[in-house]
PDB file of C-alpha atoms in Angstrom:
ATOM      1  CA  UNK A  89       0.000   0.000   0.000  1.00 84.00           C
ATOM      2  CA  UNK A  90       2.885   2.325   0.750  1.00 88.00           C
ATOM      3  CA  UNK A  91       4.211   1.842  -2.795  1.00 91.00           C
ATOM      4  CA  UNK A  92       0.885   3.000  -4.200  1.00 91.00           C
ATOM      5  CA  UNK A  93       0.996   6.155  -2.094  1.00 92.00           C
ATOM      6  CA  UNK A  94       4.550   6.860  -3.222  1.00 93.00           C
ATOM      7  CA  UNK A  95       3.544   6.334  -6.842  1.00 94.00           C
ATOM      8  CA  UNK A  96       0.531   8.648  -6.511  1.00 93.00           C
ATOM      9  CA  UNK A  97       2.663  11.254  -4.749  1.00 93.00           C
ATOM     10  CA  UNK A  98       5.220  11.152  -7.555  1.00 94.00           C
ATOM     11  CA  UNK A  99       2.459  11.416 -10.167  1.00 94.00           C
ATOM     12  CA  UNK A 100       1.078  14.468  -8.372  1.00 94.00           C
ATOM     13  CA  UNK A 101       4.531  16.089  -8.294  1.00 94.00           C
ATOM     14  CA  UNK A 102       5.085  15.413 -12.000  1.00 95.00           C
ATOM     15  CA  UNK A 103       1.664  16.849 -12.832  1.00 94.00           C
ATOM     16  CA  UNK A 104       2.380  19.951 -10.742  1.00 94.00           C
ATOM     17  CA  UNK A 105       5.776  20.474 -12.378  1.00 95.00           C
ATOM     18  CA  UNK A 106       4.236  20.124 -15.849  1.00 94.00           C
ATOM     19  CA  UNK A 107       1.503  22.601 -14.925  1.00 93.00           C
ATOM     20  CA  UNK A 108       4.065  25.087 -13.579  1.00 94.00           C
ATOM     21  CA  UNK A 109       6.165  24.822 -16.712  1.00 93.00           C
ATOM     22  CA  UNK A 110       3.080  25.239 -18.879  1.00 92.00           C
ATOM     23  CA  UNK A 111       1.884  28.215 -16.839  1.00 91.00           C
ATOM     24  CA  UNK A 112       5.237  29.969 -16.786  1.00 91.00           C
ATOM     25  CA  UNK A 113       5.892  29.422 -20.488  1.00 91.00           C
ATOM     26  CA  UNK A 114       2.403  30.457 -21.672  1.00 89.00           C
ATOM     27  CA  UNK A 115       2.079  33.729 -23.518  1.00 87.00           C
ATOM     28  CA  UNK A 116       0.212  36.497 -21.711  1.00 83.00           C
ATOM     29  CA  UNK A 117      -2.770  36.229 -24.060  1.00 83.00           C
ATOM     30  CA  UNK A 118      -3.161  32.485 -23.490  1.00 86.00           C
ATOM     31  CA  UNK A 119      -3.831  32.738 -19.737  1.00 88.00           C
ATOM     32  CA  UNK A 120      -7.514  32.873 -18.770  1.00 86.00           C
ATOM     33  CA  UNK A 121      -9.502  33.809 -15.674  1.00 84.00           C
ATOM     34  CA  UNK A 122      -6.638  34.815 -13.317  1.00 89.00           C
ATOM     35  CA  UNK A 123      -3.246  36.497 -13.582  1.00 90.00           C
ATOM     36  CA  UNK A 124      -0.188  34.296 -13.990  1.00 91.00           C
ATOM     37  CA  UNK A 125       1.008  34.798 -10.402  1.00 93.00           C
ATOM     38  CA  UNK A 126      -2.343  33.599  -9.065  1.00 93.00           C
ATOM     39  CA  UNK A 127      -2.151  30.434 -11.162  1.00 93.00           C
ATOM     40  CA  UNK A 128       1.409  29.775  -9.993  1.00 93.00           C
ATOM     41  CA  UNK A 129       0.368  30.157  -6.339  1.00 94.00           C
ATOM     42  CA  UNK A 130      -2.681  27.905  -6.819  1.00 94.00           C
ATOM     43  CA  UNK A 131      -0.521  25.225  -8.453  1.00 93.00           C
ATOM     44  CA  UNK A 132       2.087  25.483  -5.680  1.00 93.00           C
ATOM     45  CA  UNK A 133      -0.329  25.442  -2.707  1.00 95.00           C
ATOM     46  CA  UNK A 134      -2.803  22.906  -4.151  1.00 94.00           C
ATOM     47  CA  UNK A 135      -0.673  20.777  -6.483  1.00 91.00           C
ATOM     48  CA  UNK A 136      -3.287  18.261  -7.609  1.00 91.00           C
ATOM     49  CA  UNK A 137      -6.341  20.515  -7.829  1.00 93.00           C
ATOM     50  CA  UNK A 138      -4.338  23.503  -9.036  1.00 93.00           C
ATOM     51  CA  UNK A 139      -2.714  21.501 -11.826  1.00 93.00           C
ATOM     52  CA  UNK A 140      -5.994  20.061 -12.991  1.00 92.00           C
ATOM     53  CA  UNK A 141      -7.610  23.510 -12.820  1.00 92.00           C
ATOM     54  CA  UNK A 142      -4.764  25.033 -14.848  1.00 92.00           C
ATOM     55  CA  UNK A 143      -5.044  22.459 -17.620  1.00 90.00           C
ATOM     56  CA  UNK A 144      -8.861  22.587 -17.606  1.00 90.00           C
ATOM     57  CA  UNK A 145      -9.578  26.307 -17.264  1.00 87.00           C
ATOM     58  CA  UNK A 146      -6.390  28.323 -16.986  1.00 85.00           C
ATOM     59  CA  UNK A 147      -5.108  28.316 -20.521  1.00 80.00           C
ATOM     60  CA  UNK A 148      -6.676  29.003 -23.872  1.00 76.00           C
ATOM     61  CA  UNK A 149      -6.149  26.939 -26.935  1.00 65.00           C
ATOM     62  CA  UNK A 150      -3.879  28.731 -29.342  1.00 59.00           C
ATOM     63  CA  UNK A 151      -6.020  30.545 -31.916  1.00 56.00           C
ATOM     64  CA  UNK A 152      -5.109  29.800 -35.505  1.00 51.00           C
ATOM     65  CA  UNK A 153      -3.821  26.310 -34.765  1.00 49.00           C
ATOM     66  CA  UNK A 154      -6.844  24.051 -34.836  1.00 49.00           C
ATOM     67  CA  UNK A 155      -6.510  20.496 -33.674  1.00 49.00           C
ATOM     68  CA  UNK A 156      -5.969  17.855 -36.287  1.00 50.00           C
ATOM     69  CA  UNK A 157      -3.027  19.231 -38.220  1.00 51.00           C
ATOM     70  CA  UNK A 158      -2.053  22.290 -40.145  1.00 54.00           C
ATOM     71  CA  UNK A 159      -4.329  24.007 -42.686  1.00 55.00           C
ATOM     72  CA  UNK A 160      -2.120  22.609 -45.445  1.00 53.00           C
ATOM     73  CA  UNK A 161      -2.955  19.078 -44.306  1.00 52.00           C
ATOM     74  CA  UNK A 162      -6.649  19.803 -44.688  1.00 54.00           C
ATOM     75  CA  UNK A 163      -6.255  21.413 -48.128  1.00 56.00           C
ATOM     76  CA  UNK A 164      -4.115  18.762 -49.841  1.00 52.00           C
ATOM     77  CA  UNK A 165      -5.208  15.163 -49.678  1.00 56.00           C
ATOM     78  CA  UNK A 166      -2.640  12.727 -48.378  1.00 55.00           C
ATOM     79  CA  UNK A 167      -1.779  11.327 -51.797  1.00 58.00           C
ATOM     80  CA  UNK A 168      -1.183  14.741 -53.381  1.00 60.00           C
ATOM     81  CA  UNK A 169       1.131  16.121 -50.697  1.00 57.00           C
ATOM     82  CA  UNK A 170       4.707  16.490 -51.923  1.00 62.00           C
ATOM     83  CA  UNK A 171       6.923  14.072 -50.050  1.00 62.00           C
ATOM     84  CA  UNK A 172      10.234  15.377 -48.778  1.00 62.00           C
ATOM     85  CA  UNK A 173      13.226  13.751 -50.373  1.00 70.00           C
ATOM     86  CA  UNK A 174      15.495  12.004 -47.937  1.00 75.00           C
ATOM     87  CA  UNK A 175      19.206  12.719 -48.428  1.00 73.00           C
ATOM     88  CA  UNK A 176      19.902   9.149 -49.487  1.00 72.00           C
ATOM     89  CA  UNK A 177      17.175   9.418 -52.169  1.00 75.00           C
ATOM     90  CA  UNK A 178      18.444  12.704 -53.593  1.00 77.00           C
ATOM     91  CA  UNK A 179      20.702  12.031 -56.635  1.00 80.00           C
ATOM     92  CA  UNK A 180      22.428  15.424 -56.341  1.00 83.00           C
ATOM     93  CA  UNK A 181      23.339  14.766 -52.716  1.00 82.00           C
ATOM     94  CA  UNK A 182      24.675  11.298 -53.537  1.00 82.00           C
ATOM     95  CA  UNK A 183      26.700  12.740 -56.422  1.00 86.00           C
ATOM     96  CA  UNK A 184      28.212  15.393 -54.144  1.00 88.00           C
ATOM     97  CA  UNK A 185      29.137  12.687 -51.618  1.00 87.00           C
ATOM     98  CA  UNK A 186      30.943  10.724 -54.320  1.00 88.00           C
ATOM     99  CA  UNK A 187      32.838  13.796 -55.539  1.00 92.00           C
ATOM    100  CA  UNK A 188      33.831  14.808 -52.022  1.00 92.00           C
ATOM    101  CA  UNK A 189      35.018  11.299 -51.227  1.00 92.00           C
ATOM    102  CA  UNK A 190      37.066  11.206 -54.439  1.00 93.00           C
ATOM    103  CA  UNK A 191      38.682  14.581 -53.645  1.00 94.00           C
ATOM    104  CA  UNK A 192      39.512  13.492 -50.102  1.00 95.00           C
ATOM    105  CA  UNK A 193      41.022  10.245 -51.374  1.00 95.00           C
ATOM    106  CA  UNK A 194      43.160  12.100 -53.928  1.00 95.00           C
ATOM    107  CA  UNK A 195      44.385  14.538 -51.284  1.00 96.00           C
ATOM    108  CA  UNK A 196      45.255  11.708 -48.910  1.00 96.00           C
ATOM    109  CA  UNK A 197      47.083   9.830 -51.683  1.00 95.00           C
ATOM    110  CA  UNK A 198      49.033  13.000 -52.596  1.00 95.00           C
ATOM    111  CA  UNK A 199      50.077  13.496 -48.952  1.00 96.00           C
ATOM    112  CA  UNK A 200      51.192   9.871 -48.698  1.00 96.00           C
ATOM    113  CA  UNK A 201      53.265  10.216 -51.862  1.00 95.00           C
ATOM    114  CA  UNK A 202      54.856  13.444 -50.613  1.00 95.00           C
ATOM    115  CA  UNK A 203      55.686  11.793 -47.298  1.00 95.00           C
ATOM    116  CA  UNK A 204      57.180   8.759 -49.078  1.00 95.00           C
ATOM    117  CA  UNK A 205      59.327  11.002 -51.317  1.00 93.00           C
ATOM    118  CA  UNK A 206      60.528  12.959 -48.293  1.00 93.00           C
ATOM    119  CA  UNK A 207      61.478   9.780 -46.457  1.00 93.00           C
ATOM    120  CA  UNK A 208      63.263   8.361 -49.510  1.00 91.00           C
ATOM    121  CA  UNK A 209      65.239  11.579 -49.923  1.00 90.00           C
ATOM    122  CA  UNK A 210      66.122  11.530 -46.214  1.00 90.00           C
ATOM    123  CA  UNK A 211      67.423   7.957 -46.468  1.00 90.00           C
ATOM    124  CA  UNK A 212      69.497   8.813 -49.544  1.00 88.00           C
ATOM    125  CA  UNK A 213      71.042  11.801 -47.747  1.00 88.00           C
ATOM    126  CA  UNK A 214      71.983   9.597 -44.792  1.00 87.00           C
ATOM    127  CA  UNK A 215      73.654   7.110 -47.119  1.00 85.00           C
ATOM    128  CA  UNK A 216      75.521   9.888 -48.895  1.00 80.00           C
ATOM    129  CA  UNK A 217      73.686   9.632 -52.187  1.00 74.00           C
ATOM    130  CA  UNK A 218      72.176  12.740 -53.750  1.00 70.00           C
ATOM    131  CA  UNK A 219      68.377  12.839 -53.843  1.00 63.00           C
ATOM    132  CA  UNK A 220      66.959  11.457 -57.065  1.00 66.00           C
ATOM    133  CA  UNK A 221      64.985  13.767 -59.297  1.00 64.00           C
ATOM    134  CA  UNK A 222      63.751  11.244 -61.809  1.00 60.00           C
ATOM    135  CA  UNK A 223      60.345  10.874 -63.343  1.00 53.00           C
ATOM    136  CA  UNK A 224      57.806  10.451 -60.634  1.00 55.00           C
ATOM    137  CA  UNK A 225      54.169   9.924 -61.509  1.00 56.00           C
ATOM    138  CA  UNK A 226      52.005  12.924 -60.792  1.00 59.00           C
ATOM    139  CA  UNK A 227      48.460  12.422 -59.651  1.00 53.00           C
TER     140      UNK A 227
END
């Protein structure tokens, strides 16, 4: 039985916190019947009844946003609505990914070649040979 009381107490606290957040974040024109400070005090002193009262009578529904979707949803039937293209369905996006990957690979390959040439030249200098300047493939 004690667990049930703890659970109900926690539910009441969560409801009160949600009501406080809703009350404090509501625009001034959305609050009905009492000023904001009165609603906050009612919710704080009578958490269960105050929260229920706030959600039932303290706030107005936002005008211009009827329930059931946006006006666009009511105008266009479901089948005629343009579907957003996911990035992995967009051919231009996929093409740009391929080009970017190719450029990154070429840059990495060029850096590896430069590093290899530098190391080869360093080894030749240590052995007393002059660095070679022969035909090296350019990428």
